[in-house]
XYZ file of C-alpha atoms in Angstrom:
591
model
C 108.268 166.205 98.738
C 111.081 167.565 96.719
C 111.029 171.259 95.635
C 113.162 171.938 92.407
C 116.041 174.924 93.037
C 114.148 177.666 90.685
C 110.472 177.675 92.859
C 113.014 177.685 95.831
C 115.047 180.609 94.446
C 111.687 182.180 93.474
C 109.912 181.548 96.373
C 113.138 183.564 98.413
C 113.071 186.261 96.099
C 109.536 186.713 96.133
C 109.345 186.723 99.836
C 111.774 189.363 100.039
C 109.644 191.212 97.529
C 106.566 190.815 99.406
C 108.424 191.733 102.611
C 110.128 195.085 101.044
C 106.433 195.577 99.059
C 104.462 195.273 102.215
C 107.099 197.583 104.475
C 106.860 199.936 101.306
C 102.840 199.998 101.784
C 102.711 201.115 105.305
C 105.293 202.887 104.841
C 103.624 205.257 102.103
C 100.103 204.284 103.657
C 101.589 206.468 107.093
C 102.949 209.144 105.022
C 100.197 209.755 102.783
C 97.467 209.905 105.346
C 99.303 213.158 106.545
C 100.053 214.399 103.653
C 96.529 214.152 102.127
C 95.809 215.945 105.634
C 98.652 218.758 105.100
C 97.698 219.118 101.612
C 93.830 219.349 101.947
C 94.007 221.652 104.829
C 96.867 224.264 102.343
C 94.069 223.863 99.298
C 90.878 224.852 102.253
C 93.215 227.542 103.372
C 93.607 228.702 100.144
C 90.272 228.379 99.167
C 88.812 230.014 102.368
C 91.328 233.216 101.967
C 89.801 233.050 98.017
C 86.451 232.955 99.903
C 87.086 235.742 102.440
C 87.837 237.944 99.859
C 84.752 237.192 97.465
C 82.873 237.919 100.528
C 84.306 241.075 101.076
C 83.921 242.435 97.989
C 80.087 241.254 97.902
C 79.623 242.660 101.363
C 81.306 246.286 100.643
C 78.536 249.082 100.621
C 75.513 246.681 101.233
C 73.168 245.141 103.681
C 75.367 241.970 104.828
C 72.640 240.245 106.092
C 70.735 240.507 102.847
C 73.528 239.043 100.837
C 75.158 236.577 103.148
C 73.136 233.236 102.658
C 73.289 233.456 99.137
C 76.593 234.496 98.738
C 77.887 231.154 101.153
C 75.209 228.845 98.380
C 77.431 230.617 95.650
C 80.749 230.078 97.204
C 80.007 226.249 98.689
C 79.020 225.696 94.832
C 81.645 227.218 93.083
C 84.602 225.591 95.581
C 82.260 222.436 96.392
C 82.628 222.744 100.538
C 80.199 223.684 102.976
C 80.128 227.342 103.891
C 78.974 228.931 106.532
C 78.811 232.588 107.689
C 78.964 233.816 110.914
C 78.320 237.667 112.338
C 80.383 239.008 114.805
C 78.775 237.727 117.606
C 78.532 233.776 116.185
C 74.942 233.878 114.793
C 74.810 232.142 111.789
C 73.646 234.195 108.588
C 74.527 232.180 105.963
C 75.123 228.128 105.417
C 75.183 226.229 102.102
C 73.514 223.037 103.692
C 70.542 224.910 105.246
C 67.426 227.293 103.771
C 66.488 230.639 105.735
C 64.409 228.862 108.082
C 66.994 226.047 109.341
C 69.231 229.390 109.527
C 66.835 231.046 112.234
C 66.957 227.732 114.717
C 71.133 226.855 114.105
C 72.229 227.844 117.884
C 74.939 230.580 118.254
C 77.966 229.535 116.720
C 80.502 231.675 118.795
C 81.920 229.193 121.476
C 83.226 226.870 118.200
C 86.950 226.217 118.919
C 87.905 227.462 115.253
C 85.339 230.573 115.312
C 87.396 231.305 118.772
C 90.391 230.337 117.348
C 90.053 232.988 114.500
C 89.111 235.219 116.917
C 91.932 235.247 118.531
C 95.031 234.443 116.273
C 93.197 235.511 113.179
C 93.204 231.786 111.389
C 90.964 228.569 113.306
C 90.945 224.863 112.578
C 89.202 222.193 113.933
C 87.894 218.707 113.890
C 84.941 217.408 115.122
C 81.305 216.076 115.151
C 78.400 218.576 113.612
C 75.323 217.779 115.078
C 73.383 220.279 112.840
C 74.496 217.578 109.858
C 75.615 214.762 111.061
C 79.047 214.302 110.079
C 82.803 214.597 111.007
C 84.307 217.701 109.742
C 87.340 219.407 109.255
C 86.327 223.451 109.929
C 88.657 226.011 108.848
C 87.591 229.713 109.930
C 89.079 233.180 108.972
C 87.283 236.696 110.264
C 85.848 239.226 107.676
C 86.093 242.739 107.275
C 84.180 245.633 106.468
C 85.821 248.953 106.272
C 88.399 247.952 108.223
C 86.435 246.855 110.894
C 85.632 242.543 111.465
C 82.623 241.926 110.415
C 81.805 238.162 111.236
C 83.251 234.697 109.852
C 83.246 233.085 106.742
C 84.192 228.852 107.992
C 84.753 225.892 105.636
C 83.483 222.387 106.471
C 84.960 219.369 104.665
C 83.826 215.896 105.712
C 86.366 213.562 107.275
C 84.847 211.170 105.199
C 86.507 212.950 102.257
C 90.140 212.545 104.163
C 89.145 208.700 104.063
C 88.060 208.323 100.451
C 91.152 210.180 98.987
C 93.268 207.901 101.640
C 91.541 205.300 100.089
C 91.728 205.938 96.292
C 95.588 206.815 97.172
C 95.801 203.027 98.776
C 94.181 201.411 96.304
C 96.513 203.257 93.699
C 99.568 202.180 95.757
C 98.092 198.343 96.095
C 97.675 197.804 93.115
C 100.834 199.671 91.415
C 102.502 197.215 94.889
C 101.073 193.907 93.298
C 101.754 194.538 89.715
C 105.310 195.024 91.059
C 104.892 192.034 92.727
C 103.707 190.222 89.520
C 106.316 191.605 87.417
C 108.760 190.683 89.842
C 107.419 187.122 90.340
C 107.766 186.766 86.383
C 111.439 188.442 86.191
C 112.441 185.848 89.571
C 110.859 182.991 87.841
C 112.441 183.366 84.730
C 116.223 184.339 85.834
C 116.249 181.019 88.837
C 115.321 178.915 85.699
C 118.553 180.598 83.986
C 120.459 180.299 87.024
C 119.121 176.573 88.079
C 119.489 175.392 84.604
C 123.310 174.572 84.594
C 123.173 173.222 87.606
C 120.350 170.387 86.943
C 122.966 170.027 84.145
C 125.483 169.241 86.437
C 123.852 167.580 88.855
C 123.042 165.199 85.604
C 126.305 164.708 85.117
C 126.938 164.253 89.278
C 124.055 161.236 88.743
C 125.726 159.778 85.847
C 129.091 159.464 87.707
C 127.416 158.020 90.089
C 126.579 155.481 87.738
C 129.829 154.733 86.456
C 129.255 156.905 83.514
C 132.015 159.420 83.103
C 131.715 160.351 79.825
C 128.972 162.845 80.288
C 130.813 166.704 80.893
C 128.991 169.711 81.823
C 128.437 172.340 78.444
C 129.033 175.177 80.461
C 131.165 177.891 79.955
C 130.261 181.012 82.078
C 133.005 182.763 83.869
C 131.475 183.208 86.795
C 131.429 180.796 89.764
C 128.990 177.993 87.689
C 131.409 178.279 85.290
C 134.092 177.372 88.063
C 131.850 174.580 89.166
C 131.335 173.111 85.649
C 135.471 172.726 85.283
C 135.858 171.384 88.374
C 133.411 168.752 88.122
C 134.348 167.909 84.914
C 138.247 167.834 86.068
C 136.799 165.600 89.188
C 135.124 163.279 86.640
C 138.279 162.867 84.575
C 140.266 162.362 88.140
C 137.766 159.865 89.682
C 137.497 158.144 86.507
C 141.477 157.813 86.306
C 141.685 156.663 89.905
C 138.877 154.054 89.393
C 140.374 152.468 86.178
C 143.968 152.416 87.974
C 142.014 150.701 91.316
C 140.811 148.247 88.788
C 143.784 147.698 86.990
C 145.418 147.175 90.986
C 142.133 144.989 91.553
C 142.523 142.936 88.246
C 145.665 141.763 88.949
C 145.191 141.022 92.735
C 142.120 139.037 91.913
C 145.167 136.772 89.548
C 147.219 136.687 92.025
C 144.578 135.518 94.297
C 143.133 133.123 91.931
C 146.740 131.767 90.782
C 147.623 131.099 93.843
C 148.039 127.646 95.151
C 147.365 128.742 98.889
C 144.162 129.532 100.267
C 143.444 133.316 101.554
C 141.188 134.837 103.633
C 140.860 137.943 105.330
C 138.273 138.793 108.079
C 137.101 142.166 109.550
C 137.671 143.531 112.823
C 134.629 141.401 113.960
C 135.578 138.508 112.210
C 133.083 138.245 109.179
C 135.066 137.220 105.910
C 135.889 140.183 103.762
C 137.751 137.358 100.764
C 138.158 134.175 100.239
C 140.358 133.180 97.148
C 138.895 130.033 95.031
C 142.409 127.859 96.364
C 140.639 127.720 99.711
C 137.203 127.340 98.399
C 138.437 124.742 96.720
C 140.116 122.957 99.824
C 136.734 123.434 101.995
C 134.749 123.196 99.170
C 132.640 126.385 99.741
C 130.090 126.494 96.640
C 128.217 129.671 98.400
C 129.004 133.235 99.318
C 131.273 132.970 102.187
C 131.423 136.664 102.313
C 130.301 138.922 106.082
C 129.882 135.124 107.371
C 132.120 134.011 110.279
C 134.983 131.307 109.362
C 132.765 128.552 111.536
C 129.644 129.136 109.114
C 131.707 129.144 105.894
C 134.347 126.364 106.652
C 133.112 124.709 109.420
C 135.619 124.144 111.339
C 135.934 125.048 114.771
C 139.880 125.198 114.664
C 139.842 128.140 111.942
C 137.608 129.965 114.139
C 139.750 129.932 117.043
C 142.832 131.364 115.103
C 140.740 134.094 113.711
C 139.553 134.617 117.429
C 143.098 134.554 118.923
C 144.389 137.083 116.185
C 141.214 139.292 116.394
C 140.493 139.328 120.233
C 144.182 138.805 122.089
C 145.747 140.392 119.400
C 148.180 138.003 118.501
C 150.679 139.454 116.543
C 151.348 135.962 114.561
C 149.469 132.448 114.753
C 151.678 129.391 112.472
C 149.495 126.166 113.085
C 148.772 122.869 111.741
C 145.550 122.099 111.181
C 144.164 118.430 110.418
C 140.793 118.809 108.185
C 138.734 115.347 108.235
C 135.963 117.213 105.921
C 135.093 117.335 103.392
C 138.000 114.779 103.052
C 141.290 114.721 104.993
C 143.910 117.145 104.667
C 146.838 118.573 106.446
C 146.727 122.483 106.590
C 149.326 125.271 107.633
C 147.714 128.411 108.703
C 149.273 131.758 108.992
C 147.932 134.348 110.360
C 148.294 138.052 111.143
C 146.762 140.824 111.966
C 145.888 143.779 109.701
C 146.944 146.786 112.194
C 145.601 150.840 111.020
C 146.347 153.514 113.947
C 147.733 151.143 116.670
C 143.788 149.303 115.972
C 142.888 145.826 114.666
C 140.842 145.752 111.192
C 140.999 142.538 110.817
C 143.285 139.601 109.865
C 144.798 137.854 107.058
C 144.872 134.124 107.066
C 147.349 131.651 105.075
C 146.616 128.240 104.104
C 149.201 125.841 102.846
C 147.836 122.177 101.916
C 151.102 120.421 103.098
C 149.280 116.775 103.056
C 151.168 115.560 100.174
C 154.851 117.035 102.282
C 153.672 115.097 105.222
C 153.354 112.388 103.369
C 155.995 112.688 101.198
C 157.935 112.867 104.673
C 155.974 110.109 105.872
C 157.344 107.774 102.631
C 160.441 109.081 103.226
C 160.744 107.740 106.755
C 158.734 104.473 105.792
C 161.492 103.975 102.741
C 165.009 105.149 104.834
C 163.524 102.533 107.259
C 162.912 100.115 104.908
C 165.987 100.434 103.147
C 167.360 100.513 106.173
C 166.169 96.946 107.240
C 166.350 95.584 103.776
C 169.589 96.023 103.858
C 170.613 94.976 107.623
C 169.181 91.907 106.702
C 171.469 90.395 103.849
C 174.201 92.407 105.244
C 174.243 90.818 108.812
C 174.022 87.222 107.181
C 176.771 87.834 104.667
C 178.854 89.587 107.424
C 178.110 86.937 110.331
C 179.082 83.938 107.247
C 181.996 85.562 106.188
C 183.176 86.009 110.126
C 182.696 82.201 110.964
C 184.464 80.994 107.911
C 187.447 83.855 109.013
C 187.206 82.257 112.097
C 188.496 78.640 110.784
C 184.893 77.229 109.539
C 186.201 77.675 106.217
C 188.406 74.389 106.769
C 185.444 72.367 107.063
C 184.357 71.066 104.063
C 180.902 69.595 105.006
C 179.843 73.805 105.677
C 181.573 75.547 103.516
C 179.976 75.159 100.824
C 176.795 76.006 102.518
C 177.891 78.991 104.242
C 179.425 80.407 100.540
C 175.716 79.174 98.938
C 174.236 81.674 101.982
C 176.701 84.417 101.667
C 175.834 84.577 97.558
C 171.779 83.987 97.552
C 172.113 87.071 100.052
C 174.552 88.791 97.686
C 172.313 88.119 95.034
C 169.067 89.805 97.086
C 171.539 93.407 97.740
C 172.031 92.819 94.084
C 168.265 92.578 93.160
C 167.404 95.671 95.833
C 170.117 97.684 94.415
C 168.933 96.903 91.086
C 165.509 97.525 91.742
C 166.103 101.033 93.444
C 168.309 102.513 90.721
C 165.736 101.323 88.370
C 162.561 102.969 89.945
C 165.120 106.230 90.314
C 165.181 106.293 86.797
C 161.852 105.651 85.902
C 160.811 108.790 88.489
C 163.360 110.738 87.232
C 162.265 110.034 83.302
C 165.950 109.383 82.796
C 165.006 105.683 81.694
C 164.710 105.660 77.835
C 161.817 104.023 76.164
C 161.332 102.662 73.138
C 157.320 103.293 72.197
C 156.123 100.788 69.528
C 152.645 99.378 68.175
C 152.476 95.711 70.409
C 150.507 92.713 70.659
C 150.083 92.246 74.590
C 149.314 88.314 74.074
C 152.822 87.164 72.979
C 154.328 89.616 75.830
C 151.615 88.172 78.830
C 152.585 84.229 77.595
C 156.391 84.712 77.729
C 155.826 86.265 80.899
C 153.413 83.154 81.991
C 156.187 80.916 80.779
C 158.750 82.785 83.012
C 156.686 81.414 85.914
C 155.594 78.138 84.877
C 157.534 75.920 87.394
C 156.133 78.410 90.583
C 152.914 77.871 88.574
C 153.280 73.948 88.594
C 154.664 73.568 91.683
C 151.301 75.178 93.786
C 149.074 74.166 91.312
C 147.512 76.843 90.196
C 145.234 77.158 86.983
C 146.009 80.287 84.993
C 143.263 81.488 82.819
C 144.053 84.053 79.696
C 141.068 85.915 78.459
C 141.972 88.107 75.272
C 138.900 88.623 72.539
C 139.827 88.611 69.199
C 139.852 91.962 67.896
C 141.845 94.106 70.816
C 144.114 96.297 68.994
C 148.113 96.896 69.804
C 148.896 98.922 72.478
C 151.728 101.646 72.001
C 154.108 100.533 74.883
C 158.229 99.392 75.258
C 158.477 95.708 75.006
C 160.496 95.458 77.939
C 158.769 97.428 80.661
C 155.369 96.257 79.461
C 157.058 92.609 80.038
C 158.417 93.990 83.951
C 154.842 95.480 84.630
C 153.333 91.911 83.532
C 155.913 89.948 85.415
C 155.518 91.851 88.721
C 151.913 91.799 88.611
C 151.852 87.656 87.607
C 154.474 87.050 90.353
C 152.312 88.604 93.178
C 149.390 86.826 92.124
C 151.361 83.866 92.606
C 153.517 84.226 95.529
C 150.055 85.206 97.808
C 147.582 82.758 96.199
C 147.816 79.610 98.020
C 148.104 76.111 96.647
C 145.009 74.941 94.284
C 144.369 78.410 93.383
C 143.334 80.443 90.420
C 144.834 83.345 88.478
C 143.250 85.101 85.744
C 144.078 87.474 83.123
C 141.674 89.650 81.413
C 142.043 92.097 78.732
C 139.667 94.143 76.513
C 138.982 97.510 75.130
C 138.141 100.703 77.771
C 137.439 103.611 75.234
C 140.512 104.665 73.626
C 142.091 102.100 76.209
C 143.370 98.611 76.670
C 142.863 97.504 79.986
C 144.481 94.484 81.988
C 142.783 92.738 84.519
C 144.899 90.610 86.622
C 142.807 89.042 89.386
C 144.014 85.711 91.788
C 142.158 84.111 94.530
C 144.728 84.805 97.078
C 144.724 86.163 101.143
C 143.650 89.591 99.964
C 144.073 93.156 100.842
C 142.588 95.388 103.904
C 140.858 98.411 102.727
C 142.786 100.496 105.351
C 146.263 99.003 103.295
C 144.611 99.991 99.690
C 145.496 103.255 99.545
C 149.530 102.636 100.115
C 149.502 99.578 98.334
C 151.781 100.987 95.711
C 154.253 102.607 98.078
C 157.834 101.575 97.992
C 158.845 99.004 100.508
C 155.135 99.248 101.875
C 154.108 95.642 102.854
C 150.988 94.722 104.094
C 152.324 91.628 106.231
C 156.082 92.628 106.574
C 156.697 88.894 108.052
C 155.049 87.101 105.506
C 156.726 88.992 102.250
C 160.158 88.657 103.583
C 159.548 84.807 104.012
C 158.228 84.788 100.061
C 160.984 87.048 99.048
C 160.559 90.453 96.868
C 162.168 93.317 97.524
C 159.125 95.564 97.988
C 159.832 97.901 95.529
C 157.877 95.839 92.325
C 154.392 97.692 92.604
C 156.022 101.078 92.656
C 158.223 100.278 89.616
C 154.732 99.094 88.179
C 152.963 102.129 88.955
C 155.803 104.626 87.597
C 155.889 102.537 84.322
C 152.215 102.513 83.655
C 152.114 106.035 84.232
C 154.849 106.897 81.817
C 153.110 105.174 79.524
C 150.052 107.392 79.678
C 147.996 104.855 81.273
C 146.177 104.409 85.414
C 146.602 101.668 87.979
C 144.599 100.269 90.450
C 143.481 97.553 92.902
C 140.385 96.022 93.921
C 140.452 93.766 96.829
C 138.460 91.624 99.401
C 140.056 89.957 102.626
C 140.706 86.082 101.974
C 138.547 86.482 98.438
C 141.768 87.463 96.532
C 142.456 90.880 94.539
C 142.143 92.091 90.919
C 144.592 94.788 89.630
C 143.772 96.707 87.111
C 145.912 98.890 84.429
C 145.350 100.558 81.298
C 147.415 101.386 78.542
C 146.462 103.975 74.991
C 146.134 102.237 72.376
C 148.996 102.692 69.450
């Protein structure tokens, strides 16, 4: 249960009231008990001296023992104590309490300790039990004279009682004065903690709202006393913390672009491996939809060779892990990691992790070896022949007449092919580049697909093949270059050709694709594996090396189609079944 500051600071206060109050009570309590006692005992001196010398003066020239009982009912009356009168040998004559009768059967008074006191030292007090009245009493005796001469004892009796009740009235007094004290001071404590606890809930409202985020909340306080001092500094630490938190978000803004620009995937892990951040680049890669965040890199990722890199890093303390990593999932990729340590104190916090996707450098490396080789053997080829021609007619074959003319028919057909390669690569250079200039113009692909038919009519003729032309009536132009269009046809017709065997078909088919014309060119011919599909359009990739050399083609015409279709805005595919034929497929904007 929570106790608010002002009961606390009243309930302190209070209790060292109470505690001062109550040390105060016994304190005057102990004193007052003997100074009622001092003080009664000067007023029953007093009043028994005042008493002696009444008695005296009634006494002088008369019969004491005629006087003496009524003089001690006159004197108990008039001072309101007992009185008693002794003679000079302790019988009582005389007693405000008791008649003449009572008088004659009191016992001898003489061996009291204040009678003997008196007797002695002039002056007796004592306290003790009467049995003649039943009651504790403080007695007081003094001797009387007559003519010079000690006549008896006049003694005062005041109950003990009495003591008690004015040691009483004076404790109630004192109680009661002690608790309205304590009241007033309960008010007074109440009322100044509410003063003093009221800027501080203040400022603790303000502490709460910072705590919230809200820093525009300041403390109205401007006492120059130590709240006072509070109240600036909080206000100073709002305007501080508030500062440092827009600057930490400023710092966290940007790193979150950074992060999120980046083309690399990040992560960084804790000391016990949980992920602290992952950047979207590598949710992207692993395609991580959830929050990957305090869950290990195997949970997130899954992938077992992450995990071990974190674990190296984390646990042998590896001062720097460079890997490549193949991913098969969620589809294949080649990844770089990088990773280090984050070191605090000579201790490991945790580690930062790098991924680069180099899949397309691998196998941009990977075409690069496939086309140096290629080249490589495309040109050995022609090369070789020319060179082993040109040798035997150096060698005297060019003096025979039935050869030469054979070996010089040789030497240029494989002239011709360099020619057609050398052609062919400077031409898909350009196109990659975008140094080959286009002329873009509205065109009709129907008059550009027959010229290109009629290009290969005798190939057509001579294995028979039926060429079909589907091309509705309505399809609108195209925005293309007349001549490339014409190359992309060509290239595509010729292939459907060359690998359709005799008897076959070839069809074209074109219609509309949304804001597209597309072009279907499909033969019946030996057909594609699906492993080969993806590389199809790779330069010098060949899916039966032995078989497109004997059919001639350089290799390079379903790259040069793919760069052209692309720089005209358009996509290119293939669709193909093993010894069913294939169907390629491109599209072009309409103009």
């Amino acid at each position: 249960m929570k106790i608010k500051l002002p009961w606390k600071l009243t309930y302190v206060f209070c209790s060292a009231i109470m505690l001062a109050l109550v040390i105060g009570y016994f304190y005057l309590t102990f004193h007052m008990k003997g100074y009622v006692e001092r003080n009664l005992e000067s007023t029953l001196k007093r009043q028994l001296l005042s008493g002696r010398d009444l008695v005296e003066s009634r006494i002088r020239g008369r019969d004491m023992l005629a006087v003496t009982d009524t003089l001690a009912d006159t004197i108990g009356a008039q001072q309101g104590v007992r009185v008693t009168l002794l003679a000079l040998d302790g019988t009582v004559i005389g007693d405000t309490d008791l008649n003449a009768r009572e008088i004659a059967d009191v016992e001898n008074h003489l061996d009291r300790p204040e009678i003997q006191e008196a007797l002695s030292q002039g002056f007796g007090v004592s306290k003790r039990y009467s049995y003649t009245i039943k009651k504790y009493l403080l007695y007081m005796a003094v001797p009387f004279g007559q003519e010079n001469a000690t006549a008896g004892f006049i003694r005062y009796a005041v109950p003990i009682s009495y003591i008690e009740m004015l040691e009483g009235k004076f404790k109630q007094t004192i109680l009661g004065a002690l608790i309205l004290v304590f009241m007033l001071s309960l008010a007074f404590t109440f009322v100044i903690s509410l003063i003093v606890s009221r800027p501080l809930d203040e400022m603790a409202g303000v502490a709460r709202a910072m705590a919230r985020g809200d820093f525009t909340k300041k403390p109205s306080i401007y006492s120059r006393d130590e709240i006072g001092d509070l109240a600036i500094a909080l206000s100073d630490m709002a305007d501080e913390i508030k500062s440092k938190i827009d600057r930490i978000s400023q710092e966290g803004a940007k790193l979150d672009a950074v992060l999120s620009s980046m083309f690399e995937g990040i992560m960084v892990v804790d000391e016990k491996g949980g992920i602290l951040l992952m950047n979207p680049s590598l949710r992207k890669i692993f395609f991580v939809d959830s929050d990957p965040e305090k869950k290990s890199p195997i949970e997130a990722i899954r992938n077992s060779q992450v995990q071990d890199i974190t674990d190296r890093i984390l646990k042998d303390q590896q001062t720097l892990i460079s890997e490549e990593v193949t991913v098969s999932q969620p589809e294949e990729k080649i990844l770089k990691i990088n990773a280090v340590p984050i070191v605090r104190k000579d201790a490991i916090e945790g580690a930062v992790l790098v991924f680069h996707d180099i899949t397309e450098l691998r196998k941009l490396e990977r075409v690069r070896q496939d086309f140096v080789a290629n080249v490589s053997h495309e040109l050995r080829t022609p090369v070789s022949s020319i060179k082993g021609y040109a040798e035997t007619l150096l060698d005297g074959a060019i003096d025979d007449k039935d050869n030469v003319r054979d070996f010089l028919n040789i030497i240029y057909q494989d002239s011709a092919r360099l020619a057609n390669l050398i052609d062919d690569l400077l031409e898909l250079a350009k196109i990659e580049s975008g140094k080959m200039n286009m002329v873009f113009a509205p065109l009709e692909i129907k008059p550009i697909l027959l010229r290109c038919l009629g290009v290969l009519e005798k190939p057509v003729k001579d294995k028979r093949i039926s060429v079909s032309v589907n091309i509705p009536a309505g399809i609108p132009k195209v925005r293309a270059d007349d001549k490339r269009l014409a190359q992309v046809f060509l290239n595509l017709l010729d292939n459907a050709v060359k690998y359709t065997a005799d008897g076959g078909a070839v069809k074209v088919d074109v219609f509309l694709n949304g804001m597209f014309v597309q072009v279907d060119v499909s033969d019946t011919g030996i057909g594609i594996p699906e492993k080969d599909l993806p590389r199809i359009f790779e330069r010098f990739y060949r899916v039966d090396k032995a078989r497109s050399r004997e059919i001639g083609g350089t290799g390079l015409g379903l790259s040069i189609v793919k760069h052209i279709v692309l720089s005209h805005g358009g996509q290119v595919w293939v669709h193909s079944e093993l010894e069913q034929g294939s169907t390629f497929s491109f599209t072009l904007p309409q103009s």
